[in-house]
Short mmCIF file of C-alpha atoms in Angstrom, two decimals:
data_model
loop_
_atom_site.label_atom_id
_atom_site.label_comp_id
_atom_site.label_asym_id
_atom_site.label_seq_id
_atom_site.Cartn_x
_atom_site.Cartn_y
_atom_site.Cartn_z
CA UNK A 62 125.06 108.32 132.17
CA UNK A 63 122.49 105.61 130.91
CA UNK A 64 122.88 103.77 127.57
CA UNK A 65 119.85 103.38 125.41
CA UNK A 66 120.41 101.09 122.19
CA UNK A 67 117.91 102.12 119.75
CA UNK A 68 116.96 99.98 116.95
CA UNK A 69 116.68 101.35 113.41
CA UNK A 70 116.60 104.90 114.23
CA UNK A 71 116.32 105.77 110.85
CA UNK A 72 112.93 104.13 109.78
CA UNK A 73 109.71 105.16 109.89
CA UNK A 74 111.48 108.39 109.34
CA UNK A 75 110.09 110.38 112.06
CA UNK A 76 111.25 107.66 114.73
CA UNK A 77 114.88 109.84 115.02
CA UNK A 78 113.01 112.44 117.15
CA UNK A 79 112.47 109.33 120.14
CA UNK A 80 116.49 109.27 119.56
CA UNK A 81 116.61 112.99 119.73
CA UNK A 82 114.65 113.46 123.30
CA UNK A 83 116.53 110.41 124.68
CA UNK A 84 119.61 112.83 124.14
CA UNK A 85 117.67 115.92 125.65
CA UNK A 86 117.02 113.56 128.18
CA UNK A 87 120.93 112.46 129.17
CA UNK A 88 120.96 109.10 127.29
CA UNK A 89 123.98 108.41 125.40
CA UNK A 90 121.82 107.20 122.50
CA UNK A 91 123.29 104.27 120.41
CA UNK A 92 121.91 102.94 117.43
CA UNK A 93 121.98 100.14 115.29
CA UNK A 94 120.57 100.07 111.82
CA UNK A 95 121.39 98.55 108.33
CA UNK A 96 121.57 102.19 106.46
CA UNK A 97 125.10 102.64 105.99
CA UNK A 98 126.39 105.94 108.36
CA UNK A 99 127.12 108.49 105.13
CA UNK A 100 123.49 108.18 104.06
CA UNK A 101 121.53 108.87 107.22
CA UNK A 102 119.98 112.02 107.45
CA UNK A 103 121.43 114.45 109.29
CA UNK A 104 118.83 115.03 112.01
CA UNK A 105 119.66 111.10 112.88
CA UNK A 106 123.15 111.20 112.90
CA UNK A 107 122.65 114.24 115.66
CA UNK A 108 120.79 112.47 117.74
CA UNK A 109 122.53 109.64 118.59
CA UNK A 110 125.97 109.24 120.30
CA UNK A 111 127.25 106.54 118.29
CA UNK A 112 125.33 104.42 115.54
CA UNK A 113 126.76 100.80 114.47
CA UNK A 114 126.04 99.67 110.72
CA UNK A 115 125.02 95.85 110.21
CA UNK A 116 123.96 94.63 106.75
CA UNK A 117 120.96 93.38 107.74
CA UNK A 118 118.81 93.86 110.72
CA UNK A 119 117.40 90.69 110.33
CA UNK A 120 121.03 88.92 111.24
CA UNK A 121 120.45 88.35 114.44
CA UNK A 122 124.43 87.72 115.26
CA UNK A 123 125.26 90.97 113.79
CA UNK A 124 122.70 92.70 116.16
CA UNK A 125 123.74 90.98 118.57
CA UNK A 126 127.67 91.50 118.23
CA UNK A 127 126.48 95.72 117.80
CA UNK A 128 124.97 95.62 121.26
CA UNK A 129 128.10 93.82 122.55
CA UNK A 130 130.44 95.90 121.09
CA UNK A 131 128.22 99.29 122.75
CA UNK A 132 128.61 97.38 126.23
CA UNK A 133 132.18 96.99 125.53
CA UNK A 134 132.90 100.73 124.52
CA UNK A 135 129.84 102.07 127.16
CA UNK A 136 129.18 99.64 130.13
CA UNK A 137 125.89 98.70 131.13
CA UNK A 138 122.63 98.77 128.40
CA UNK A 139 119.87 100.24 130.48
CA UNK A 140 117.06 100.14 127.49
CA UNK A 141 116.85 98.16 124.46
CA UNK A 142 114.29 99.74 122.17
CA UNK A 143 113.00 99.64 118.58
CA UNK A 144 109.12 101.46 118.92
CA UNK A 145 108.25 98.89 115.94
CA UNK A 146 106.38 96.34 115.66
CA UNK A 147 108.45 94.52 113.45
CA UNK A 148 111.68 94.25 115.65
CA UNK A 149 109.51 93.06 119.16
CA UNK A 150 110.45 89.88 119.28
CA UNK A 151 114.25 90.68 118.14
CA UNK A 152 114.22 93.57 121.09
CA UNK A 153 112.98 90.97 123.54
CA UNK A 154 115.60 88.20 122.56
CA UNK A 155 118.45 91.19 122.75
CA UNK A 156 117.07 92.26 125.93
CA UNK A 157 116.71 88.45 127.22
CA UNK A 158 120.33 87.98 126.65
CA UNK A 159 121.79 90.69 127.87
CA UNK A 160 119.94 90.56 130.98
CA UNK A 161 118.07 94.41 130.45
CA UNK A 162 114.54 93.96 132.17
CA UNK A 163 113.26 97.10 130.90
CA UNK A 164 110.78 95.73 129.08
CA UNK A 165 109.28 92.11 127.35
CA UNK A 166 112.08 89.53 127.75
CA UNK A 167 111.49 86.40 125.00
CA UNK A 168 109.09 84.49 127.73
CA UNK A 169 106.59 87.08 126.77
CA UNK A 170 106.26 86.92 123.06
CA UNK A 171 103.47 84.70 123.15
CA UNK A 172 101.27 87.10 125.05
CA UNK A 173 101.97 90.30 123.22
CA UNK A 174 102.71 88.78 119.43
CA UNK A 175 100.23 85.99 119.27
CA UNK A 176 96.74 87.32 118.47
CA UNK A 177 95.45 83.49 120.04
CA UNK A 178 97.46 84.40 123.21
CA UNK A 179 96.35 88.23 123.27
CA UNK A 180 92.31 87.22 123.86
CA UNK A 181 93.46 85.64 127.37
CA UNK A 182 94.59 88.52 128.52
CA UNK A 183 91.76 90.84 127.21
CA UNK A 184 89.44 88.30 128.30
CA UNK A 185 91.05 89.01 131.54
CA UNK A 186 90.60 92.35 131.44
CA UNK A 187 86.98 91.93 131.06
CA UNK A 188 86.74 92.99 127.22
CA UNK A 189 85.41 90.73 124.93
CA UNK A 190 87.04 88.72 122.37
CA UNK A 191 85.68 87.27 119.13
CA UNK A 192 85.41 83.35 118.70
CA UNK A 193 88.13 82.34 116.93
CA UNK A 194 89.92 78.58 116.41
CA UNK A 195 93.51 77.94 114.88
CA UNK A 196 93.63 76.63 111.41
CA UNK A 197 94.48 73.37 110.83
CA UNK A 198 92.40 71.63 108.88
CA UNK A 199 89.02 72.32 106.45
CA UNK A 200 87.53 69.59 108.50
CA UNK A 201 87.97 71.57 112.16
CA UNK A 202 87.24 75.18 110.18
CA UNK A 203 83.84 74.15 108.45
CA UNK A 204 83.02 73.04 112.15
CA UNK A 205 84.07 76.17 113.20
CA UNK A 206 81.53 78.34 110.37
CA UNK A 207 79.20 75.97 111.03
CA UNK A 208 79.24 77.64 114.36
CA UNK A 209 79.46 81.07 113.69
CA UNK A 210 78.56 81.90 110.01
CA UNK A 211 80.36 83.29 107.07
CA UNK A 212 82.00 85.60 106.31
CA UNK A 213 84.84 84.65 108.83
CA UNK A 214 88.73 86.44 109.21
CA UNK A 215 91.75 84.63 108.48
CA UNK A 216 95.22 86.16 109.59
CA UNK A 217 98.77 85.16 111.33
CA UNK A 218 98.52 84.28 114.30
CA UNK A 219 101.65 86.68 114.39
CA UNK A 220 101.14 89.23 112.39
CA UNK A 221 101.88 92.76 111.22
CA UNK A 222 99.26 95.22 110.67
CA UNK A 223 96.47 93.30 107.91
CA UNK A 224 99.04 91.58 105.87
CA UNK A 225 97.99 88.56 104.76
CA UNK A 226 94.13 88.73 106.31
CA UNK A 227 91.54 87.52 104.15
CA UNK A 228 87.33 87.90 104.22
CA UNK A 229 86.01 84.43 103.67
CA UNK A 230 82.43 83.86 102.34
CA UNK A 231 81.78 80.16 102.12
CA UNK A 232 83.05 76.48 102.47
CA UNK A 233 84.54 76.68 98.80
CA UNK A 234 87.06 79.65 99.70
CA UNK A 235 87.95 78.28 103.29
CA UNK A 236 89.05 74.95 101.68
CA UNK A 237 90.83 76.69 99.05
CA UNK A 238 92.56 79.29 101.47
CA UNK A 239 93.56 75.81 104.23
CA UNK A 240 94.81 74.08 101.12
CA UNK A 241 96.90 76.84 99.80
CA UNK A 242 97.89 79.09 102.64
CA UNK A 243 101.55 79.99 103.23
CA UNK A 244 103.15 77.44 105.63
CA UNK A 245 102.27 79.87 109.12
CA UNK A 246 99.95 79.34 111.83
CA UNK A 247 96.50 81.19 111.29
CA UNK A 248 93.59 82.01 113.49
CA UNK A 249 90.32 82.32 111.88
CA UNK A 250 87.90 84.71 113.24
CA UNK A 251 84.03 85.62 113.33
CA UNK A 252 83.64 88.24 111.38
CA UNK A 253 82.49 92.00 112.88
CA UNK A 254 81.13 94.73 111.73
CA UNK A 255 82.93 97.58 113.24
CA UNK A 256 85.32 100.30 113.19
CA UNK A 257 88.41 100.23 114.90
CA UNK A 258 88.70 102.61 117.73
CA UNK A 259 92.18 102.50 119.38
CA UNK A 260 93.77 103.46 122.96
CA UNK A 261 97.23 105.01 122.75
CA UNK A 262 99.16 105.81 125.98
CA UNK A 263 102.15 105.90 127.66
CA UNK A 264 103.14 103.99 130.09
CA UNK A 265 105.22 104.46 133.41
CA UNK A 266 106.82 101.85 135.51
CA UNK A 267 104.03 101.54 137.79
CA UNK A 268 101.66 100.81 135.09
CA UNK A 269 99.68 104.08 135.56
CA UNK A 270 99.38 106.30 132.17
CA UNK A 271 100.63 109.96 131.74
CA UNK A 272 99.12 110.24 128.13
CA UNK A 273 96.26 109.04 126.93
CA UNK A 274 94.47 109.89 123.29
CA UNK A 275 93.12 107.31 120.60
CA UNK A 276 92.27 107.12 116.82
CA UNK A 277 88.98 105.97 114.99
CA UNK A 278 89.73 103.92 111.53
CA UNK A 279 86.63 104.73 109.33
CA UNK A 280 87.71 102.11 106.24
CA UNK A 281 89.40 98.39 108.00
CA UNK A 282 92.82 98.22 107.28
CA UNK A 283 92.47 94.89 105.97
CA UNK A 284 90.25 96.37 102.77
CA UNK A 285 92.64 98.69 102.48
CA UNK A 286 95.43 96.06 101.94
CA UNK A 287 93.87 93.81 99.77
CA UNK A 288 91.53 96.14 97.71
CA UNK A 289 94.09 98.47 97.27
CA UNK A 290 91.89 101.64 98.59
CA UNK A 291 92.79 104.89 99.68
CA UNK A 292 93.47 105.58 103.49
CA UNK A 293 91.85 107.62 106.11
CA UNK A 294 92.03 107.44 109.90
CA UNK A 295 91.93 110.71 112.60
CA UNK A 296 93.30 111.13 116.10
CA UNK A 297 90.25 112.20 118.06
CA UNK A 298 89.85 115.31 119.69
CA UNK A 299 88.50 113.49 123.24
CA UNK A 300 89.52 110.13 124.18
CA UNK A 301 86.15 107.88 124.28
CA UNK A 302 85.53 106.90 128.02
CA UNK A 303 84.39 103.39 127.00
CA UNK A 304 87.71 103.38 125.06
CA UNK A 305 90.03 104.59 127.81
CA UNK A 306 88.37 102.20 131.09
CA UNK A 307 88.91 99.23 128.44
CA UNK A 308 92.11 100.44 127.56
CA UNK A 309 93.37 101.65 131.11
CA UNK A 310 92.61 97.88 132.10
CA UNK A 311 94.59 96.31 129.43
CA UNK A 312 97.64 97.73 130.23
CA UNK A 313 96.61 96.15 133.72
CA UNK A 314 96.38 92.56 132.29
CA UNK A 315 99.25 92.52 130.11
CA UNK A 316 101.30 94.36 133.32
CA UNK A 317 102.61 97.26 130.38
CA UNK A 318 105.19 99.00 132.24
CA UNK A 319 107.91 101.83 130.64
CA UNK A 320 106.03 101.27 127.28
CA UNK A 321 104.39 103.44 124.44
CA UNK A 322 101.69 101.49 123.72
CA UNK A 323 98.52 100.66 120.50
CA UNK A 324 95.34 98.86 121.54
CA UNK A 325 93.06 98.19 119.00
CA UNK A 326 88.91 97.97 119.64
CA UNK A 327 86.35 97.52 117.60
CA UNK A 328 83.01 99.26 117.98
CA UNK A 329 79.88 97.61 116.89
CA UNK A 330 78.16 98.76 114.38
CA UNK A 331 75.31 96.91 114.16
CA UNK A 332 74.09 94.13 117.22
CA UNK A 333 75.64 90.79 117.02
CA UNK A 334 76.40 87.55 118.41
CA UNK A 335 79.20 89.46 120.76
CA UNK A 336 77.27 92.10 121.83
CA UNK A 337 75.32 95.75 121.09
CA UNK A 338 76.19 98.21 118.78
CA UNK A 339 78.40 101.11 119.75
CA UNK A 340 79.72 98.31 122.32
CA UNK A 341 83.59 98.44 122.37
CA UNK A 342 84.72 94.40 122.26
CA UNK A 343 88.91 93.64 121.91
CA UNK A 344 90.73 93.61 118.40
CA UNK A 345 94.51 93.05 119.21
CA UNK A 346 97.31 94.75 121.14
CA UNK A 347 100.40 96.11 119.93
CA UNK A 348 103.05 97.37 122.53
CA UNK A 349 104.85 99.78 120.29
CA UNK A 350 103.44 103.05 119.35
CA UNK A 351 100.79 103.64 116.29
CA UNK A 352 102.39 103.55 112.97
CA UNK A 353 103.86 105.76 110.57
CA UNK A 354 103.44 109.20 111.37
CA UNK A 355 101.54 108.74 113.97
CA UNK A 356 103.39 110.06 117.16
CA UNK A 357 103.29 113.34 115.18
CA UNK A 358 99.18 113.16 114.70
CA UNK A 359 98.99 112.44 118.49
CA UNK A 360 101.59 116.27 119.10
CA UNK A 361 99.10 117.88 116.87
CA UNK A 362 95.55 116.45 118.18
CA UNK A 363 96.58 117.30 121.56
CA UNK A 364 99.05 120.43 121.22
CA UNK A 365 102.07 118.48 122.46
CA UNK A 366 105.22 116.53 121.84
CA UNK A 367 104.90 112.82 122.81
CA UNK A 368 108.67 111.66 121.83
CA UNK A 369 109.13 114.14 124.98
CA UNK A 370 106.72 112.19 126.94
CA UNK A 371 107.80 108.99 126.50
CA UNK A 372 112.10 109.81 126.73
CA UNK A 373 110.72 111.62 130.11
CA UNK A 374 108.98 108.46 131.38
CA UNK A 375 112.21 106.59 130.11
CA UNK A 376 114.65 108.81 131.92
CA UNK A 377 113.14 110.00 134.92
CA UNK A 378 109.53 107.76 135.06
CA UNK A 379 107.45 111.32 134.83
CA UNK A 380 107.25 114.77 132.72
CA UNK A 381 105.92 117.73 133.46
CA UNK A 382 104.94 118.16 130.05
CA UNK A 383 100.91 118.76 129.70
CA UNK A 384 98.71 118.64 126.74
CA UNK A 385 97.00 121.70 125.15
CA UNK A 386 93.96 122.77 122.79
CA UNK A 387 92.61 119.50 121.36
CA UNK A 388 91.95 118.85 117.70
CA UNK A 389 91.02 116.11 115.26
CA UNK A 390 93.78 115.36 113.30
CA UNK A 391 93.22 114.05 110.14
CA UNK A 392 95.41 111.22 107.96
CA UNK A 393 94.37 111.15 104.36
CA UNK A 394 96.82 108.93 102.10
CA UNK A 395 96.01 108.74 98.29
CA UNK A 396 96.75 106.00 96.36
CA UNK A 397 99.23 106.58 93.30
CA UNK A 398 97.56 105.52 90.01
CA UNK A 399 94.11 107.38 91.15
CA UNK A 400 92.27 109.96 89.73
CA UNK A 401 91.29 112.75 92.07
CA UNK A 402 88.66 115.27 91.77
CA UNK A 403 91.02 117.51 93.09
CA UNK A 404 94.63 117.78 92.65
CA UNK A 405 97.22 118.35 95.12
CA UNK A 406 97.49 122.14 95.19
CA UNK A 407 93.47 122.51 94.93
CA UNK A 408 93.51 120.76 98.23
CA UNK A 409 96.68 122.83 99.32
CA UNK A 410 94.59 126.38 98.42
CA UNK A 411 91.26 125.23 100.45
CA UNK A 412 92.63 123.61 103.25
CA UNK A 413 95.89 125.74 103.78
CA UNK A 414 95.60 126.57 106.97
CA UNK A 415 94.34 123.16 108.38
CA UNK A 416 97.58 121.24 106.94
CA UNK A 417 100.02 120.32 109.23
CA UNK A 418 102.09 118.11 106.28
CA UNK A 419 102.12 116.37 102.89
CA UNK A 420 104.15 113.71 102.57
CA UNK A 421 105.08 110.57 100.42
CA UNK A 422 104.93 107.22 102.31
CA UNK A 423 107.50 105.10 101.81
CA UNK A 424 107.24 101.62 100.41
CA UNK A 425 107.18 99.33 103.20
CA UNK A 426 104.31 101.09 104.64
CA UNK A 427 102.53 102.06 101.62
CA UNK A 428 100.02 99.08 101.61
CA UNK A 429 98.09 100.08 104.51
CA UNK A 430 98.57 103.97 104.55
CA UNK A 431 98.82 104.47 100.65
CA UNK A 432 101.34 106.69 98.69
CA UNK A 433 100.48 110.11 99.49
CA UNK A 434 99.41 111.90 102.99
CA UNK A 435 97.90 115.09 104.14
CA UNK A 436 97.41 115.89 107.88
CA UNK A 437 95.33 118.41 108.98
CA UNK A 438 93.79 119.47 112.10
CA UNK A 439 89.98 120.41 112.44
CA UNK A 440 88.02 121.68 115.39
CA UNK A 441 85.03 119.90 114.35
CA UNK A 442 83.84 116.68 112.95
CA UNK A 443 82.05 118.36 110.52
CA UNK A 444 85.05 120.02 109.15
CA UNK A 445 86.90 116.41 109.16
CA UNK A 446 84.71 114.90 106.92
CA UNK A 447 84.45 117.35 104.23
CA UNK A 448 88.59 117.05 104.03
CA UNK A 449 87.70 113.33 104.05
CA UNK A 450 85.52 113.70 100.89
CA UNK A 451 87.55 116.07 99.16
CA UNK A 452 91.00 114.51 99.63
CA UNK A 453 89.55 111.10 98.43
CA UNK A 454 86.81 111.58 96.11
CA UNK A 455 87.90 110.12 92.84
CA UNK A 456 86.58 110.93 89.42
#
C-alpha cells in the first residue's frame, strides 16, 4: 500500500476531501497538522489513516521528525503533499530530504516561487511577460519608470496571493515605498490593464492534462486587498482556447508533472506597450490548486468531482471520471461591516435554486475573498451578472 503524507489536512477546510479520495484511492493517508487531534472535524479524522500533531507547522524539525516517525511506523513515503501555496517550499525541502521525487525538490523553488524566475519560463513558453526590474534602489527604479511610465506594481518577489502589492503613481511614492519597504526582495512591474483569466488543470506524469477549466477575476485581487472591497470571480462555463494553448504550454516549460495546478493570465483590456487588447500575456504561476473553495467551484462548473481526479492521477496516473453539463459558477464574498441592498435571505429567496453554498471565510483568507460567500451556478452570463449586482450592490 502507498503512503501519502498530507500536509495540513484540515485547512482551507474543504482540502480533507483530497485526503478522503486518496483513501478511496488505497493510500494510507497520513497527516500532519498543528490542530490538536480532539478538535478536527470529523470528516478529517476519517479520512486519514493516522494524523501527527506538531505545534507549529512552521517548525520545520517538528515536520520533519512527523514524516520520520510515518516512515518509521509505514515504510516508504511515496507523496509528500500540501495543495497550498503556503507550504511549497516546506513540501519541497521534506520531499528533498527524504528522497520522494514526486514532485518539486528544493532546486526548484526558484522557478515556481519567484515571480523574477517564473517570466523565464513563460517567456519560454512563448507568452509574454511584463517588464519588470528588482528593487534595490530609487536610483535603478526611477530609471526603470522612466522607461515604462507610472503607475507601476510592486510585490514579493515570493509572494502569496496580492499581499503586500502596491499601485505606484509617481517618483514621490516609489521613493517612499524603496525607503520604507519591509526588508524582502521586490520586483516592480509595468502596470496592465487587465483581468485575470486563469488555466486550472491537472496534471499526469507525462505532462499531458486530464482536466482542464479556468476562472475570469472581474475586480484585481490586489484592490481587493488593499481597498478592502468586496469579492467576485466565476469558473467559466468553456475554457478560453487562447487560455488553454497558453496554458497547455506552460505546464510544458515548467515540466508540471503529477500536479494540480493555477496559472494566472491577464487579458488586455485596452492596447498597450505589451500587446492588443483581448491578448492573453503571463501573470504568475502557482503549482497548487486555486484557492479557497475553489476545487468545489471547478465540481460544480463542470458537473464533476476534481479531488477524484487528481487522487486518480496520484494513484493510478488516469481516471475514468468525465465531466458533465457545464455552468458558470459564481463566487460572491461580502465584506463584513457593509451595507447591502439586499440581505442574506433576500438573496437566498431569489436565487434559491442557483446556490450551491453560503459560507463564512475564515480569517486567513478573508483579505482577498472577503467574509461572506455565495456560490451559484448560472447557464448564462447574463444570469451571472445580475447575481453579481445584487449580491454586491451596497446602499
Amino acid at each position: 500500500m502507498k503512503n501519502f503524507v498530507f500536509i495540513s489536512p484540515n485547512f482551507p477546510t474543504n482540502y480533507w476531501r483530497f485526503c478522503d479520495e486518496l483513501k478511496n484511492d488505497g493510500f494510507n493517508v497520513l497527516g500532519i497538522g498543528d490542530c490538536p487531534y480532539d478538535n478536527l472535524p470529523s470528516e478529517v479524522k476519517n479520512s486519514l489513516k493516522e494524523y501527527y500533531w506538531v505545534s507549529s507547522l512552521e517548525n520545520y524539525d517538528e515536520v520533519y521528525r512527523a514524516v520520520a516517525f510515518y516512515i518509521f511506523i509505514y515504510g516508504k513515503v511515496d507523496y509528500i503533499e500540501s495543495n497550498n501555496e503556503y507550504w511549497l517550499e516546506r513540501d519541497a525541502l521534506l520531499r528533498t530530504a527524504f528522497n520522494v521525487k514526486t514532485g518539486f525538490l528544493q532546486k526548484d523553488i526558484k522557478k515556481i516561487k519567484l515571480k523574477s524566475q517564473m517570466k523565464k519560463y513563460y517567456t519560454k513558453a512563448g507568452v509574454k511577460v511584463a517588464k519588470h526590474c528588482l528593487v534595490k534602489t530609487v536610483k535603478n527604479c526611477l530609471k526603470f519608470t522612466a522607461e515604462v511610465g507610472y503607475p507601476v506594481i510592486v510585490k514579493p518577489d515570493n509572494g502569496v496571493g496580492a499581499n503586500n502589492t502596491y499601485k505606484l503613481n509617481n517618483d514621490k511614492e516609489v521613493e517612499e515605498f524603496v525607503l520604507d519597504k519591509p526588508d524582502i526582495p521586490y520586483i516592480m512591474e509595468e502596470y496592465i490593464d487587465a483581468e485575470v483569466n486563469s488555466y486550472d488543470a491537472i496534471i499526469d506524469s507525462k505532462g499531458n492534462p486530464v482536466f482542464e477549466t479556468g476562472n475570469v477575476s472581474p475586480i484585481s485581487i490586489m484592490d481587493i486587498v488593499n481597498n478592502y472591497d468586496n469579492s467576485a470571480y466565476y469558473m467559466v462555463n468553456q475554457l478560453a482556447p487562447d487560455v488553454q494553448d497558453a496554458g497547455r504550454r506552460t505546464v510544458k516549460a515548467f515540466g508540471v508533472k503529477s500536479r494540480f495546478v493555477h496559472f494566472e493570465f491577464f487579458r488586455l483590456t485596452r492596447d498597450q506597450r505589451i500587446g492588443k487588447k483581448g491578448e492573453v500575456v503571463a501573470l504568475e504561476v502557482n503549482m497548487r490548486p486555486c484557492g479557497g473553495f475553489s476545487p468545489d467551484m471547478m465540481n460544480y462548473a463542470n458537473s464533476t468531482n476534481v479531488y477524484k481526479i487528481w487522487a486518480d492521477i496520484m494513484a493510478y496516473d488516469k481516471t475514468e471520471l468525465t465531466t458533465g453539463d457545464k455552468y458558470f459558477c459564481a463566487y460572491a464574498g461580502r465584506r463584513d461591516g457593509k451595507e447591502f441592498v439586499y440581505d442574506e435571505q433576500e438573496i437566498i429567496d431569489k436565487y434559491w435554486a442557483h446556490l450551491k453554498s453560503i459560507e463564512r471565510i475564515p480569517d486567513a483568507l478573508s483579505p482577498a475573498m472577503g467574509n461572506l460567500m455565495f456560490l451559484a451556478n448560472f447557464t448564462t452570463k447574463k444570469e451571472l451578472d445580475e447575481f453579481y449586482s445584487d449580491v454586491l450592490k451596497v446602499k
